[in-house]
Amino acid sequence: MNAVGEADLLRRFGFYKSALYVRDLSLCVVSDVHIGLAETLYRQGLHFPLHEEETLLERFEAVLDRFEPAVFVLDGDIFHSFDRVSRETKEAFSRLLATLRAECEVVLITGSHDTMLPSVAGGTVERYDRGGYTVVHGDQAVDDHGTLIIGHDHPAIEIDMARFPCFLYGQGAVRGKDLIVMPAANPLSPGVIINAARSQDFLSPILRRVDAGSLQPVVEVDGEAVVLPPLAGIRRFA
């Protein structure tokens, strides 16, 4: 598969603050918000404020201002904890959800961490299909789909000793359909370095079946998206 040019990709999609915007559908997606991650880190011994809710709220508001989407999808792992959701986490989630719902329709997709989400939120789904696109979390294989948008793996790329959350784009990567892998929306998640990643290194069963070398990272630099060469070329310098 040939590399896709930056201009072509940016005509279809917007990439901003770990959010993906599908221009033709006025559809925005963020993945792996992991609300409550700061609380977990505090329990593990951190003793300084991480401002998780404030940072997420600022990000969501900035994304809403830039794209003005009709639909906003939270693509799984909305909560961080598997087995409990504290009152503080529920309240933070409610405030973030209210901010989004004041501007657009919101879709909640369950992820591998979200065992408690249906009882807290209600109205959750396992996938969202619209206009030839399929949004799933990515922790399970999917047979029937359009262009796939998934999360779950938290990709990041290392450039000059710095780590940047990144999207991964694969033209025709899954049964001839395009693929986009989302970074984690929570900035407290460091991401998993993918510079030298092979297919078997990913968690998602969807990604394990993909030619990892053909995937193109997309990183944000000063608020603008930059499309990098496929991973196969980056590996030579890793």
XYZ file of N, CA, C and O in Angstrom, residues 64-167:
416
model
N -14.673 21.139 20.608
C -16.004 21.608 20.207
C -15.914 22.939 19.473
O -16.600 23.150 18.460
N -15.078 23.838 19.950
C -14.938 25.155 19.312
C -14.343 25.032 17.918
O -14.753 25.733 16.990
N -13.374 24.140 17.749
C -12.713 24.026 16.449
C -13.592 23.351 15.405
O -13.682 23.807 14.263
N -14.249 22.261 15.778
C -14.939 21.434 14.785
C -16.455 21.622 14.757
O -17.080 21.312 13.742
N -17.058 22.050 15.856
C -18.515 22.177 15.952
C -19.217 20.919 15.429
O -20.044 20.980 14.516
N -18.911 19.753 15.999
C -19.466 18.502 15.474
C -20.952 18.359 15.761
O -21.476 18.920 16.731
N -21.620 17.579 14.911
C -23.009 17.217 15.171
C -23.087 16.036 16.130
O -24.036 15.913 16.908
N -22.078 15.143 16.042
C -22.035 13.952 16.890
C -20.645 13.832 17.500
O -19.638 14.019 16.807
N -20.612 13.500 18.790
C -19.349 13.340 19.517
C -19.356 11.945 20.129
O -20.203 11.637 20.963
N -18.400 11.101 19.720
C -18.336 9.723 20.194
C -17.202 9.566 21.204
O -16.052 9.928 20.908
N -17.515 9.042 22.377
C -16.501 8.628 23.351
C -16.275 7.136 23.131
O -17.133 6.313 23.453
N -15.103 6.803 22.590
C -14.877 5.460 22.059
C -14.182 4.537 23.070
O -13.066 4.076 22.865
N -14.875 4.257 24.155
C -14.417 3.212 25.060
C -13.339 3.609 26.040
O -12.620 4.588 25.852
N -13.234 2.805 27.105
C -12.368 3.103 28.245
C -12.601 4.532 28.707
O -11.667 5.320 28.907
N -13.871 4.834 28.878
C -14.274 6.150 29.371
C -13.868 6.286 30.835
O -13.382 7.331 31.266
N -14.047 5.215 31.603
C -13.560 5.160 32.979
C -12.228 4.418 33.014
O -11.958 3.561 32.174
N -11.425 4.726 34.019
C -10.150 4.031 34.162
C -10.275 2.756 34.981
O -9.718 1.720 34.612
N -11.010 2.803 36.068
C -11.106 1.652 36.961
C -12.050 0.604 36.396
O -13.127 0.922 35.879
N -11.645 -0.663 36.488
C -12.475 -1.760 36.002
C -13.660 -2.032 36.929
O -14.762 -2.345 36.464
N -13.441 -1.966 38.243
C -14.392 -2.567 39.187
C -15.097 -1.589 40.109
O -15.995 -1.983 40.853
N -14.698 -0.330 40.102
C -15.366 0.638 40.967
C -15.287 2.022 40.330
O -14.307 2.353 39.673
N -16.342 2.796 40.536
C -16.351 4.179 40.076
C -16.726 5.040 41.262
O -17.842 4.946 41.779
N -15.808 5.838 41.722
C -16.032 6.653 42.914
C -17.043 7.760 42.638
O -17.341 8.104 41.487
N -17.538 8.350 43.703
C -18.472 9.469 43.560
C -17.809 10.616 42.812
O -18.431 11.250 41.948
N -16.532 10.891 43.110
C -15.827 11.984 42.436
C -15.714 11.721 40.933
O -15.873 12.638 40.121
N -15.431 10.458 40.555
C -15.317 10.120 39.138
C -16.666 10.249 38.443
O -16.751 10.763 37.323
N -17.733 9.799 39.101
C -19.071 9.933 38.524
C -19.426 11.400 38.309
O -19.996 11.770 37.278
N -19.080 12.235 39.281
C -19.403 13.659 39.162
C -18.594 14.311 38.046
O -19.128 15.136 37.284
N -17.318 13.947 37.932
C -16.495 14.490 36.847
C -17.047 14.059 35.493
O -17.136 14.869 34.556
N -17.418 12.791 35.381
C -18.010 12.276 34.146
C -19.288 13.031 33.798
O -19.503 13.423 32.640
N -20.145 13.257 34.794
C -21.406 13.965 34.548
C -21.162 15.373 34.037
O -21.858 15.850 33.126
N -20.170 16.058 34.600
C -19.875 17.429 34.159
C -19.317 17.446 32.730
O -19.686 18.302 31.913
N -18.429 16.511 32.426
C -17.881 16.432 31.072
C -18.976 16.092 30.068
O -19.038 16.670 28.972
N -19.837 15.154 30.441
C -20.926 14.746 29.550
C -21.892 15.902 29.309
O -22.355 16.127 28.179
N -22.199 16.659 30.349
C -23.098 17.803 30.203
C -22.516 18.849 29.258
O -23.241 19.456 28.453
N -21.201 19.065 29.336
C -20.539 20.016 28.440
C -20.708 19.591 26.986
O -21.009 20.417 26.111
N -20.525 18.312 26.715
C -20.664 17.811 25.349
C -22.110 17.870 24.879
O -22.403 18.316 23.762
N -23.031 17.409 25.731
C -24.445 17.330 25.324
C -25.073 18.696 25.129
O -26.098 18.805 24.445
N -24.477 19.730 25.701
C -24.984 21.084 25.467
C -24.727 21.544 24.034
O -25.365 22.490 23.558
N -23.810 20.857 23.335
C -23.405 21.286 21.990
C -23.775 20.304 20.888
O -23.883 20.694 19.725
N -23.912 18.999 21.214
C -24.110 18.013 20.146
C -24.638 16.701 20.725
O -24.719 16.520 21.946
N -24.982 15.793 19.827
C -25.350 14.431 20.237
C -24.101 13.703 20.735
O -23.015 13.870 20.171
N -24.244 12.889 21.775
C -23.122 12.153 22.341
C -23.410 10.659 22.292
O -24.512 10.214 22.638
N -22.416 9.880 21.848
C -22.506 8.420 21.794
C -21.445 7.845 22.728
O -20.279 8.255 22.676
N -21.849 6.906 23.580
C -20.944 6.275 24.537
C -20.708 4.821 24.137
O -21.646 4.013 24.158
N -19.480 4.494 23.765
C -19.120 3.130 23.386
C -18.355 2.492 24.544
O -17.430 3.093 25.093
N -18.734 1.282 24.907
C -18.060 0.600 26.003
C -16.711 0.059 25.541
O -16.549 -0.397 24.416
N -15.727 0.118 26.454
C -14.406 -0.441 26.210
C -14.085 -1.506 27.235
O -14.920 -1.874 28.072
N -12.854 -1.976 27.220
C -12.457 -3.066 28.104
C -12.467 -2.661 29.572
O -12.594 -3.514 30.455
N -12.356 -1.365 29.878
C -12.383 -0.896 31.261
C -13.794 -0.575 31.747
O -13.976 -0.305 32.939
N -14.777 -0.589 30.873
C -16.060 0.046 31.173
C -17.130 -0.906 31.692
O -18.309 -0.811 31.324
N -16.756 -1.813 32.575
C -17.752 -2.729 33.142
C -18.813 -1.978 33.938
O -19.956 -2.439 34.040
N -18.460 -0.834 34.503
C -19.397 -0.062 35.311
C -20.157 0.992 34.515
O -21.119 1.571 35.012
N -19.737 1.249 33.284
C -20.316 2.363 32.525
C -21.818 2.213 32.279
O -22.570 3.173 32.482
N -22.322 1.038 31.844
C -23.766 0.953 31.578
C -24.622 1.272 32.796
O -25.681 1.894 32.667
N -24.178 0.886 33.990
C -24.977 1.158 35.185
C -24.896 2.624 35.588
O -25.820 3.155 36.210
N -23.808 3.307 35.227
C -23.652 4.716 35.571
C -24.339 5.615 34.547
O -25.024 6.583 34.908
N -24.166 5.288 33.267
C -24.619 6.191 32.211
C -25.898 5.729 31.523
O -26.765 6.526 31.186
N -26.024 4.438 31.267
C -27.145 3.964 30.471
C -26.985 4.372 29.019
O -26.216 5.280 28.689
N -27.677 3.697 28.133
C -27.660 4.065 26.727
C -26.346 3.852 26.025
O -26.057 4.517 25.025
N -25.510 2.943 26.533
C -24.218 2.680 25.900
C -24.376 1.693 24.749
O -25.333 0.928 24.681
N -23.397 1.706 23.838
C -23.404 0.786 22.698
C -22.017 0.172 22.558
O -21.041 0.685 23.113
N -21.912 -0.927 21.811
C -20.624 -1.558 21.568
C -19.972 -1.083 20.275
O -18.765 -1.270 20.089
N -20.755 -0.474 19.394
C -20.219 0.058 18.141
C -21.147 1.148 17.634
O -22.321 1.220 18.002
N -20.593 1.995 16.755
C -21.381 3.064 16.156
C -21.065 3.090 14.676
O -19.906 3.228 14.278
N -22.098 2.932 13.846
C -21.938 2.912 12.391
C -22.659 4.099 11.784
O -23.835 4.352 12.086
N -21.934 4.806 10.919
C -22.553 5.948 10.247
C -21.770 6.284 8.991
O -20.539 6.408 9.015
N -22.488 6.416 7.868
C -21.897 6.925 6.633
C -20.687 6.163 6.145
O -19.762 6.772 5.601
N -20.660 4.845 6.330
C -19.529 4.047 5.870
C -18.380 3.956 6.855
O -17.322 3.414 6.529
N -18.577 4.465 8.070
C -17.572 4.387 9.132
C -18.094 3.518 10.268
O -19.297 3.523 10.564
N -17.190 2.809 10.922
C -17.523 1.996 12.091
C -16.573 2.374 13.220
O -15.346 2.289 13.063
N -17.142 2.795 14.347
C -16.344 3.141 15.521
C -16.536 2.039 16.562
O -17.660 1.773 16.997
N -15.452 1.388 16.947
C -15.450 0.399 18.029
C -14.227 0.676 18.896
O -13.287 1.341 18.458
N -14.239 0.111 20.112
C -13.090 0.385 20.974
C -11.827 -0.293 20.456
O -10.737 0.277 20.529
N -11.948 -1.525 19.960
C -10.783 -2.201 19.396
C -10.280 -3.369 20.207
O -9.316 -4.026 19.808
N -10.901 -3.649 21.341
C -10.447 -4.756 22.175
C -10.995 -6.099 21.701
O -10.576 -7.143 22.208
N -11.906 -6.070 20.727
C -12.461 -7.293 20.167
C -12.432 -7.219 18.635
O -12.495 -6.138 18.063
N -12.332 -8.382 18.021
C -12.341 -8.443 16.550
C -13.710 -8.024 16.020
O -14.737 -8.206 16.681
N -13.732 -7.469 14.816
C -14.967 -7.038 14.153
C -14.948 -7.593 12.739
O -13.963 -7.436 12.020
N -16.027 -8.242 12.354
C -16.072 -8.855 11.025
C -16.686 -7.935 9.978
O -16.124 -7.730 8.906
N -17.840 -7.383 10.267
C -18.571 -6.566 9.301
C -18.402 -5.097 9.687
O -18.832 -4.678 10.761
N -17.778 -4.301 8.821
C -17.482 -2.925 9.205
C -17.207 -2.065 7.982
O -16.945 -2.557 6.883
N -17.230 -0.752 8.204
C -16.779 0.203 7.208
C -15.362 0.634 7.535
O -14.584 -0.140 8.103
N -15.009 1.872 7.187
C -13.737 2.423 7.637
C -13.708 2.357 9.156
O -14.614 2.850 9.823
N -12.668 1.727 9.711
C -12.629 1.454 11.143
C -11.927 2.572 11.919
O -10.838 3.016 11.524
N -12.533 2.977 13.006
C -11.919 3.896 13.956
C -11.877 3.179 15.295
O -12.923 2.796 15.826
N -10.671 2.967 15.836
C -10.522 2.210 17.068
C -9.582 2.934 18.037
O -8.804 3.800 17.640
N -9.659 2.537 19.298
C -8.728 3.014 20.314
C -7.971 1.840 20.896
O -7.454 0.996 20.179
N -7.875 1.799 22.225
C -7.385 0.652 22.994
C -5.874 0.583 23.144
O -5.379 0.232 24.199
N -5.081 0.924 22.113
C -3.638 0.695 22.182
C -2.807 1.905 22.600
O -1.608 1.770 22.830
N -3.404 3.088 22.666
C -2.707 4.295 23.140
C -1.394 4.557 22.386
O -0.337 4.736 23.000
N -1.383 4.618 21.068
C -0.110 4.806 20.358
C 0.531 6.159 20.629
O -0.143 7.181 20.776
N 1.859 6.133 20.699
C 2.668 7.350 20.818
C 3.952 7.110 20.038
O 4.371 5.967 19.839
N 4.552 8.187 19.581
C 5.781 8.057 18.803
C 6.880 8.889 19.472
O 6.604 9.959 20.037
N 8.086 8.389 19.419
C 9.221 9.083 20.029
C 10.019 9.799 18.937
O 10.450 9.179 17.971
N 10.172 11.115 19.111
C 10.918 11.940 18.167
C 11.898 12.790 18.960
O 11.486 13.565 19.829
N 13.192 12.636 18.661
C 14.229 13.402 19.356
C 14.080 13.299 20.877
O 14.099 14.310 21.601
N 13.875 12.075 21.351
C 13.797 11.760 22.779
C 12.529 12.275 23.449
O 12.382 12.187 24.668
N 11.594 12.831 22.683
C 10.314 13.275 23.238
C 9.209 12.350 22.750
O 9.271 11.833 21.638
N 8.211 12.152 23.592
C 7.111 11.243 23.267
C 5.871 12.051 22.913
O 5.464 12.955 23.635
N 5.243 11.726 21.777
C 4.055 12.418 21.303
C 2.925 11.410 21.085
O 3.123 10.426 20.355
N 1.747 11.644 21.682
C 0.596 10.808 21.306
C 0.369 10.931 19.810
O 0.568 12.003 19.224
N -0.036 9.845 19.174
C -0.234 9.903 17.722
C -1.415 9.057 17.296
O -1.823 8.114 17.978
N -1.985 9.447 16.166
C -2.943 8.617 15.451
C -2.152 7.700 14.524
O -1.012 7.996 14.153
